[in-house]
């Protein structure tokens, strides 16, 4: 079935360094969502991207949707310990509401 | 407060003993779903429901049942649990608004089947 590949699986950074996670699909996506799951918590919706080439920012977080709508990235500038968690992308490939989930990128931040 | 609640939060049971995990949302969302989360496998959808009395299989439905008799409730039923159903389970609900389909997750139910 359809898959969304998310890399890297893990990332360990020093506080203040930047972090990026990528999601890639072999097929065109209708939209892509990003979620954050803190350790011991549940996934929390961050954002949805719909348009080709779309870029959205939330404070230190920058989200991009590729021109071909087959890839997306989440970039965090100057990480903080509060950014620790697993970041998931989830995509819609058709007209239904079923999401195809990436496996997540776990971010650890050394203070 | 808008939320999705799940009960129980933790459960240890034995193989074959029927159990139900309840899920309730107070946001009048029409779409609800169940996921299981396992290390290295991410979130996998078990069942979903587009509205009352409308349910359908997700990616890993074997061994599970659901019902949607009321809009707010979407219980997950394990008729005869087995150890491979040991997992972290999340219920989610969503509402499509302005083209954005935001999923709200419950706090999770950690199930251990011995």
PDB file of C-alpha atoms in Angstrom:
ATOM      1  CA  UNK A   1       0.000   0.000   0.000  1.00  0.00           C
ATOM      2  CA  UNK A   2       0.892   3.644   0.011  1.00  0.00           C
ATOM      3  CA  UNK A   3       3.704   4.644   2.307  1.00  0.00           C
ATOM      4  CA  UNK A   4       5.229   7.779   3.655  1.00  0.00           C
ATOM      5  CA  UNK A   5       8.904   7.438   4.490  1.00  0.00           C
ATOM      6  CA  UNK A   6      10.131   9.586   7.337  1.00  0.00           C
ATOM      7  CA  UNK A   7      13.797  10.222   8.109  1.00  0.00           C
ATOM      8  CA  UNK A   8      15.777  10.224  10.257  1.00  0.00           C
ATOM      9  CA  UNK A   9      14.377   7.759  12.758  1.00  0.00           C
ATOM     10  CA  UNK A  10      16.312   9.377  15.607  1.00  0.00           C
ATOM     11  CA  UNK A  11      18.150  12.645  16.042  1.00  0.00           C
ATOM     12  CA  UNK A  12      20.215  13.748  18.981  1.00  0.00           C
ATOM     13  CA  UNK A  13      21.199  17.434  19.114  1.00  0.00           C
ATOM     14  CA  UNK A  14      22.744  19.923  21.485  1.00  0.00           C
ATOM     15  CA  UNK A  15      20.404  22.610  22.699  1.00  0.00           C
ATOM     16  CA  UNK A  16      20.606  25.522  20.277  1.00  0.00           C
ATOM     17  CA  UNK A  17      21.302  23.381  17.211  1.00  0.00           C
ATOM     18  CA  UNK A  18      18.828  23.109  14.378  1.00  0.00           C
ATOM     19  CA  UNK A  19      16.803  20.003  13.567  1.00  0.00           C
ATOM     20  CA  UNK A  20      15.032  18.815  10.438  1.00  0.00           C
ATOM     21  CA  UNK A  21      12.838  15.806   9.723  1.00  0.00           C
ATOM     22  CA  UNK A  22      11.709  14.798   6.251  1.00  0.00           C
ATOM     23  CA  UNK A  23       8.780  12.898   4.827  1.00  0.00           C
ATOM     24  CA  UNK A  24       8.769  11.463   1.333  1.00  0.00           C
ATOM     25  CA  UNK A  25       6.135   9.763  -0.750  1.00  0.00           C
ATOM     26  CA  UNK A  26       6.319   8.120  -4.160  1.00  0.00           C
ATOM     27  CA  UNK A  27       2.831   9.402  -4.962  1.00  0.00           C
ATOM     28  CA  UNK A  28       1.298  12.851  -4.964  1.00  0.00           C
ATOM     29  CA  UNK A  29      -0.296  13.800  -1.684  1.00  0.00           C
ATOM     30  CA  UNK A  30      -3.495  15.800  -1.181  1.00  0.00           C
ATOM     31  CA  UNK A  31      -2.177  17.310   2.005  1.00  0.00           C
ATOM     32  CA  UNK A  32       0.215  16.554   4.833  1.00  0.00           C
ATOM     33  CA  UNK A  33      -0.098  17.053   8.551  1.00  0.00           C
ATOM     34  CA  UNK A  34       2.514  17.201  11.286  1.00  0.00           C
ATOM     35  CA  UNK A  35       2.081  16.002  14.847  1.00  0.00           C
ATOM     36  CA  UNK A  36       4.243  16.084  17.955  1.00  0.00           C
ATOM     37  CA  UNK A  37       4.169  13.425  20.649  1.00  0.00           C
ATOM     38  CA  UNK A  38       5.943  14.177  23.895  1.00  0.00           C
ATOM     39  CA  UNK A  39       7.398  11.210  25.816  1.00  0.00           C
ATOM     40  CA  UNK A  40       4.518   9.445  27.566  1.00  0.00           C
ATOM     41  CA  UNK A  41       1.971  11.632  25.797  1.00  0.00           C
ATOM     42  CA  UNK A  42      -0.345  11.501  22.838  1.00  0.00           C
ATOM     43  CA  UNK A  43       0.095  12.959  19.348  1.00  0.00           C
ATOM     44  CA  UNK A  44      -0.833  16.622  19.114  1.00  0.00           C
ATOM     45  CA  UNK A  45      -1.690  18.280  15.822  1.00  0.00           C
ATOM     46  CA  UNK A  46       0.773  20.977  14.755  1.00  0.00           C
ATOM     47  CA  UNK A  47      -0.183  21.982  11.227  1.00  0.00           C
ATOM     48  CA  UNK A  48      -1.637  20.960   7.871  1.00  0.00           C
ATOM     49  CA  UNK A  49      -0.105  21.873   4.503  1.00  0.00           C
ATOM     50  CA  UNK A  50      -2.184  21.723   1.348  1.00  0.00           C
ATOM     51  CA  UNK A  51      -0.674  23.816  -1.422  1.00  0.00           C
ATOM     52  CA  UNK A  52       2.284  22.981  -3.612  1.00  0.00           C
ATOM     53  CA  UNK A  53       5.406  24.742  -2.309  1.00  0.00           C
ATOM     54  CA  UNK A  54       3.609  25.923   0.800  1.00  0.00           C
ATOM     55  CA  UNK A  55       5.720  27.175   3.703  1.00  0.00           C
ATOM     56  CA  UNK A  56       4.285  27.853   7.139  1.00  0.00           C
ATOM     57  CA  UNK A  57       5.967  29.018  10.307  1.00  0.00           C
ATOM     58  CA  UNK A  58       5.117  28.604  13.951  1.00  0.00           C
ATOM     59  CA  UNK A  59       7.700  30.475  16.018  1.00  0.00           C
ATOM     60  CA  UNK A  60      10.888  28.377  15.642  1.00  0.00           C
ATOM     61  CA  UNK A  61       9.176  25.687  13.538  1.00  0.00           C
ATOM     62  CA  UNK A  62       9.105  25.910   9.741  1.00  0.00           C
ATOM     63  CA  UNK A  63       7.005  23.508   7.697  1.00  0.00           C
ATOM     64  CA  UNK A  64       7.375  23.009   3.958  1.00  0.00           C
ATOM     65  CA  UNK A  65       5.405  21.110   1.340  1.00  0.00           C
ATOM     66  CA  UNK A  66       7.299  20.258  -1.808  1.00  0.00           C
ATOM     67  CA  UNK A  67       6.460  21.641  -5.231  1.00  0.00           C
ATOM     68  CA  UNK A  68       5.437  18.203  -6.458  1.00  0.00           C
ATOM     69  CA  UNK A  69       3.471  17.534  -3.244  1.00  0.00           C
ATOM     70  CA  UNK A  70       5.458  14.374  -2.654  1.00  0.00           C
ATOM     71  CA  UNK A  71       7.624  15.515   0.218  1.00  0.00           C
ATOM     72  CA  UNK A  72       7.541  17.688   3.273  1.00  0.00           C
ATOM     73  CA  UNK A  73       9.871  18.853   5.997  1.00  0.00           C
ATOM     74  CA  UNK A  74       9.739  20.212   9.507  1.00  0.00           C
ATOM     75  CA  UNK A  75      12.660  22.380  10.581  1.00  0.00           C
ATOM     76  CA  UNK A  76      13.239  23.572  14.130  1.00  0.00           C
ATOM     77  CA  UNK A  77      15.627  26.474  14.607  1.00  0.00           C
ATOM     78  CA  UNK A  78      17.709  26.632  17.779  1.00  0.00           C
ATOM     79  CA  UNK A  79      16.213  23.615  19.538  1.00  0.00           C
ATOM     80  CA  UNK A  80      15.201  23.778  23.169  1.00  0.00           C
ATOM     81  CA  UNK A  81      14.652  20.981  25.671  1.00  0.00           C
ATOM     82  CA  UNK A  82      10.921  21.563  25.303  1.00  0.00           C
ATOM     83  CA  UNK A  83      11.202  20.354  21.693  1.00  0.00           C
ATOM     84  CA  UNK A  84      11.965  16.801  22.854  1.00  0.00           C
ATOM     85  CA  UNK A  85       9.534  14.242  21.480  1.00  0.00           C
ATOM     86  CA  UNK A  86       8.603  12.331  18.384  1.00  0.00           C
ATOM     87  CA  UNK A  87       7.479  14.210  15.297  1.00  0.00           C
ATOM     88  CA  UNK A  88       5.140  12.458  12.900  1.00  0.00           C
ATOM     89  CA  UNK A  89       3.995  13.357   9.442  1.00  0.00           C
ATOM     90  CA  UNK A  90       0.638  12.046   8.258  1.00  0.00           C
ATOM     91  CA  UNK A  91      -0.612  12.394   4.723  1.00  0.00           C
ATOM     92  CA  UNK A  92      -3.831  12.241   2.782  1.00  0.00           C
ATOM     93  CA  UNK A  93      -3.384  10.724  -0.637  1.00  0.00           C
ATOM     94  CA  UNK A  94      -6.969  10.602  -1.834  1.00  0.00           C
ATOM     95  CA  UNK A  95     -10.398  12.036  -1.259  1.00  0.00           C
ATOM     96  CA  UNK A  96     -11.063  10.063   1.878  1.00  0.00           C
ATOM     97  CA  UNK A  97      -9.925  11.102   5.315  1.00  0.00           C
ATOM     98  CA  UNK A  98      -7.613   8.180   5.932  1.00  0.00           C
ATOM     99  CA  UNK A  99      -4.154   9.285   6.971  1.00  0.00           C
ATOM    100  CA  UNK A 100      -0.943   7.522   5.993  1.00  0.00           C
ATOM    101  CA  UNK A 101       1.494   7.943   8.858  1.00  0.00           C
ATOM    102  CA  UNK A 102       5.253   8.192   8.796  1.00  0.00           C
ATOM    103  CA  UNK A 103       7.075   6.209  11.477  1.00  0.00           C
ATOM    104  CA  UNK A 104       8.181   9.364  13.240  1.00  0.00           C
ATOM    105  CA  UNK A 105      11.460  11.021  14.123  1.00  0.00           C
ATOM    106  CA  UNK A 106      12.442  10.982  17.775  1.00  0.00           C
ATOM    107  CA  UNK A 107      14.279  14.115  18.833  1.00  0.00           C
ATOM    108  CA  UNK A 108      16.506  14.220  21.906  1.00  0.00           C
ATOM    109  CA  UNK A 109      17.995  17.535  23.023  1.00  0.00           C
ATOM    110  CA  UNK A 110      21.026  17.764  25.288  1.00  0.00           C
ATOM    111  CA  UNK A 111      20.858  20.809  27.568  1.00  0.00           C
TER     112      UNK A 111
ATOM    113  CA  UNK B   1     -12.886  21.626  27.893  1.00  0.00           C
ATOM    114  CA  UNK B   2     -12.756  19.992  24.452  1.00  0.00           C
ATOM    115  CA  UNK B   3     -11.270  16.564  24.830  1.00  0.00           C
ATOM    116  CA  UNK B   4     -11.153  12.905  23.960  1.00  0.00           C
ATOM    117  CA  UNK B   5     -11.253  10.586  26.956  1.00  0.00           C
ATOM    118  CA  UNK B   6     -10.294   6.945  27.126  1.00  0.00           C
ATOM    119  CA  UNK B   7     -10.799   4.372  29.833  1.00  0.00           C
ATOM    120  CA  UNK B   8      -9.059   2.568  31.286  1.00  0.00           C
ATOM    121  CA  UNK B   9      -5.674   4.244  30.937  1.00  0.00           C
ATOM    122  CA  UNK B  10      -3.837   1.086  31.936  1.00  0.00           C
ATOM    123  CA  UNK B  11      -4.996  -2.501  31.797  1.00  0.00           C
ATOM    124  CA  UNK B  12      -3.303  -5.829  32.415  1.00  0.00           C
ATOM    125  CA  UNK B  13      -5.380  -8.820  31.443  1.00  0.00           C
ATOM    126  CA  UNK B  14      -5.041 -12.456  30.464  1.00  0.00           C
ATOM    127  CA  UNK B  15      -5.400 -14.178  27.128  1.00  0.00           C
ATOM    128  CA  UNK B  16      -9.009 -14.746  26.101  1.00  0.00           C
ATOM    129  CA  UNK B  17     -10.715 -12.457  28.602  1.00  0.00           C
ATOM    130  CA  UNK B  18     -12.985 -10.089  26.711  1.00  0.00           C
ATOM    131  CA  UNK B  19     -12.371  -6.409  27.294  1.00  0.00           C
ATOM    132  CA  UNK B  20     -13.656  -3.050  26.129  1.00  0.00           C
ATOM    133  CA  UNK B  21     -11.751   0.209  25.955  1.00  0.00           C
ATOM    134  CA  UNK B  22     -14.098   3.160  25.945  1.00  0.00           C
ATOM    135  CA  UNK B  23     -13.583   6.369  23.994  1.00  0.00           C
ATOM    136  CA  UNK B  24     -15.669   9.485  24.259  1.00  0.00           C
ATOM    137  CA  UNK B  25     -15.380  12.955  22.703  1.00  0.00           C
ATOM    138  CA  UNK B  26     -17.300  16.103  23.565  1.00  0.00           C
ATOM    139  CA  UNK B  27     -16.595  18.053  20.374  1.00  0.00           C
ATOM    140  CA  UNK B  28     -19.427  16.688  18.220  1.00  0.00           C
ATOM    141  CA  UNK B  29     -16.890  15.277  15.771  1.00  0.00           C
ATOM    142  CA  UNK B  30     -18.287  12.948  13.148  1.00  0.00           C
ATOM    143  CA  UNK B  31     -15.040  11.076  12.423  1.00  0.00           C
ATOM    144  CA  UNK B  32     -13.448   8.821  15.025  1.00  0.00           C
ATOM    145  CA  UNK B  33     -10.736   6.217  14.827  1.00  0.00           C
ATOM    146  CA  UNK B  34      -8.630   3.806  16.835  1.00  0.00           C
ATOM    147  CA  UNK B  35      -4.890   3.413  16.504  1.00  0.00           C
ATOM    148  CA  UNK B  36      -2.330   1.167  18.065  1.00  0.00           C
ATOM    149  CA  UNK B  37       1.231   2.315  18.578  1.00  0.00           C
ATOM    150  CA  UNK B  38       4.099  -0.142  18.789  1.00  0.00           C
ATOM    151  CA  UNK B  39       7.849   0.581  18.925  1.00  0.00           C
ATOM    152  CA  UNK B  40       9.287   0.899  15.450  1.00  0.00           C
ATOM    153  CA  UNK B  41       5.873   0.565  13.789  1.00  0.00           C
ATOM    154  CA  UNK B  42       4.451   4.019  14.375  1.00  0.00           C
ATOM    155  CA  UNK B  43       0.693   4.566  14.494  1.00  0.00           C
ATOM    156  CA  UNK B  44      -1.472   1.992  12.739  1.00  0.00           C
ATOM    157  CA  UNK B  45      -5.161   2.504  12.268  1.00  0.00           C
ATOM    158  CA  UNK B  46      -7.385  -0.297  13.549  1.00  0.00           C
ATOM    159  CA  UNK B  47     -10.894   0.914  12.731  1.00  0.00           C
ATOM    160  CA  UNK B  48     -12.524   4.189  11.878  1.00  0.00           C
ATOM    161  CA  UNK B  49     -16.017   5.604  11.813  1.00  0.00           C
ATOM    162  CA  UNK B  50     -17.262   8.312   9.487  1.00  0.00           C
ATOM    163  CA  UNK B  51     -20.428   8.825  11.538  1.00  0.00           C
ATOM    164  CA  UNK B  52     -23.008   7.060  13.693  1.00  0.00           C
ATOM    165  CA  UNK B  53     -23.536   3.449  12.577  1.00  0.00           C
ATOM    166  CA  UNK B  54     -20.828   3.799   9.918  1.00  0.00           C
ATOM    167  CA  UNK B  55     -17.609   1.941  10.680  1.00  0.00           C
ATOM    168  CA  UNK B  56     -14.863   0.480   8.535  1.00  0.00           C
ATOM    169  CA  UNK B  57     -11.627  -1.433   8.843  1.00  0.00           C
ATOM    170  CA  UNK B  58      -8.315   0.299   9.029  1.00  0.00           C
ATOM    171  CA  UNK B  59      -4.943  -1.298   8.421  1.00  0.00           C
ATOM    172  CA  UNK B  60      -4.869  -3.794  11.314  1.00  0.00           C
ATOM    173  CA  UNK B  61      -8.480  -4.739  12.220  1.00  0.00           C
ATOM    174  CA  UNK B  62      -7.947  -8.429  13.017  1.00  0.00           C
ATOM    175  CA  UNK B  63      -8.934  -9.309  16.573  1.00  0.00           C
ATOM    176  CA  UNK B  64     -10.827  -6.076  17.178  1.00  0.00           C
ATOM    177  CA  UNK B  65     -14.425  -4.889  16.974  1.00  0.00           C
ATOM    178  CA  UNK B  66     -15.942  -1.439  17.240  1.00  0.00           C
ATOM    179  CA  UNK B  67     -19.373   0.105  17.399  1.00  0.00           C
ATOM    180  CA  UNK B  68     -20.701   3.619  16.902  1.00  0.00           C
ATOM    181  CA  UNK B  69     -24.180   3.833  18.355  1.00  0.00           C
ATOM    182  CA  UNK B  70     -23.805   7.438  19.441  1.00  0.00           C
ATOM    183  CA  UNK B  71     -21.764  10.235  17.933  1.00  0.00           C
ATOM    184  CA  UNK B  72     -19.686  10.826  21.038  1.00  0.00           C
ATOM    185  CA  UNK B  73     -18.690   7.214  21.839  1.00  0.00           C
ATOM    186  CA  UNK B  74     -16.541   4.760  19.926  1.00  0.00           C
ATOM    187  CA  UNK B  75     -15.618   1.740  22.058  1.00  0.00           C
ATOM    188  CA  UNK B  76     -12.927  -0.734  21.044  1.00  0.00           C
ATOM    189  CA  UNK B  77     -13.726  -4.352  21.844  1.00  0.00           C
ATOM    190  CA  UNK B  78     -11.257  -7.210  22.098  1.00  0.00           C
ATOM    191  CA  UNK B  79     -13.378 -10.366  22.170  1.00  0.00           C
ATOM    192  CA  UNK B  80     -10.480 -12.724  22.898  1.00  0.00           C
ATOM    193  CA  UNK B  81      -7.295 -10.774  23.548  1.00  0.00           C
ATOM    194  CA  UNK B  82      -3.946 -12.334  22.728  1.00  0.00           C
ATOM    195  CA  UNK B  83      -0.421 -11.301  23.749  1.00  0.00           C
ATOM    196  CA  UNK B  84       0.253  -9.764  20.315  1.00  0.00           C
ATOM    197  CA  UNK B  85      -2.410  -7.184  21.137  1.00  0.00           C
ATOM    198  CA  UNK B  86      -0.237  -5.815  23.908  1.00  0.00           C
ATOM    199  CA  UNK B  87       0.184  -2.234  22.799  1.00  0.00           C
ATOM    200  CA  UNK B  88      -0.538   1.433  23.397  1.00  0.00           C
ATOM    201  CA  UNK B  89      -3.951   2.341  22.017  1.00  0.00           C
ATOM    202  CA  UNK B  90      -5.137   5.787  21.003  1.00  0.00           C
ATOM    203  CA  UNK B  91      -8.603   6.949  20.148  1.00  0.00           C
ATOM    204  CA  UNK B  92      -8.893  10.032  17.952  1.00  0.00           C
ATOM    205  CA  UNK B  93     -11.694  12.220  16.671  1.00  0.00           C
ATOM    206  CA  UNK B  94     -11.676  14.850  13.972  1.00  0.00           C
ATOM    207  CA  UNK B  95     -13.777  17.515  12.344  1.00  0.00           C
ATOM    208  CA  UNK B  96     -13.265  18.825   8.840  1.00  0.00           C
ATOM    209  CA  UNK B  97     -13.330  22.615   8.824  1.00  0.00           C
ATOM    210  CA  UNK B  98     -12.034  24.975   6.172  1.00  0.00           C
ATOM    211  CA  UNK B  99     -10.252  22.091   4.494  1.00  0.00           C
ATOM    212  CA  UNK B 100      -8.285  21.277   7.640  1.00  0.00           C
ATOM    213  CA  UNK B 101      -8.933  17.878   9.166  1.00  0.00           C
ATOM    214  CA  UNK B 102      -7.443  18.057  12.655  1.00  0.00           C
ATOM    215  CA  UNK B 103      -7.259  14.874  14.666  1.00  0.00           C
ATOM    216  CA  UNK B 104      -7.575  15.127  18.439  1.00  0.00           C
ATOM    217  CA  UNK B 105      -6.111  12.207  20.317  1.00  0.00           C
ATOM    218  CA  UNK B 106      -7.099  10.725  23.626  1.00  0.00           C
ATOM    219  CA  UNK B 107      -4.470  10.179  26.325  1.00  0.00           C
ATOM    220  CA  UNK B 108      -3.920   6.540  25.388  1.00  0.00           C
ATOM    221  CA  UNK B 109      -4.590   3.143  26.942  1.00  0.00           C
ATOM    222  CA  UNK B 110      -1.650   0.916  27.698  1.00  0.00           C
ATOM    223  CA  UNK B 111      -2.799  -2.691  27.395  1.00  0.00           C
ATOM    224  CA  UNK B 112      -0.826  -5.737  28.448  1.00  0.00           C
ATOM    225  CA  UNK B 113      -2.163  -9.188  27.600  1.00  0.00           C
ATOM    226  CA  UNK B 114      -0.476 -12.016  29.481  1.00  0.00           C
TER     227      UNK B 114
END
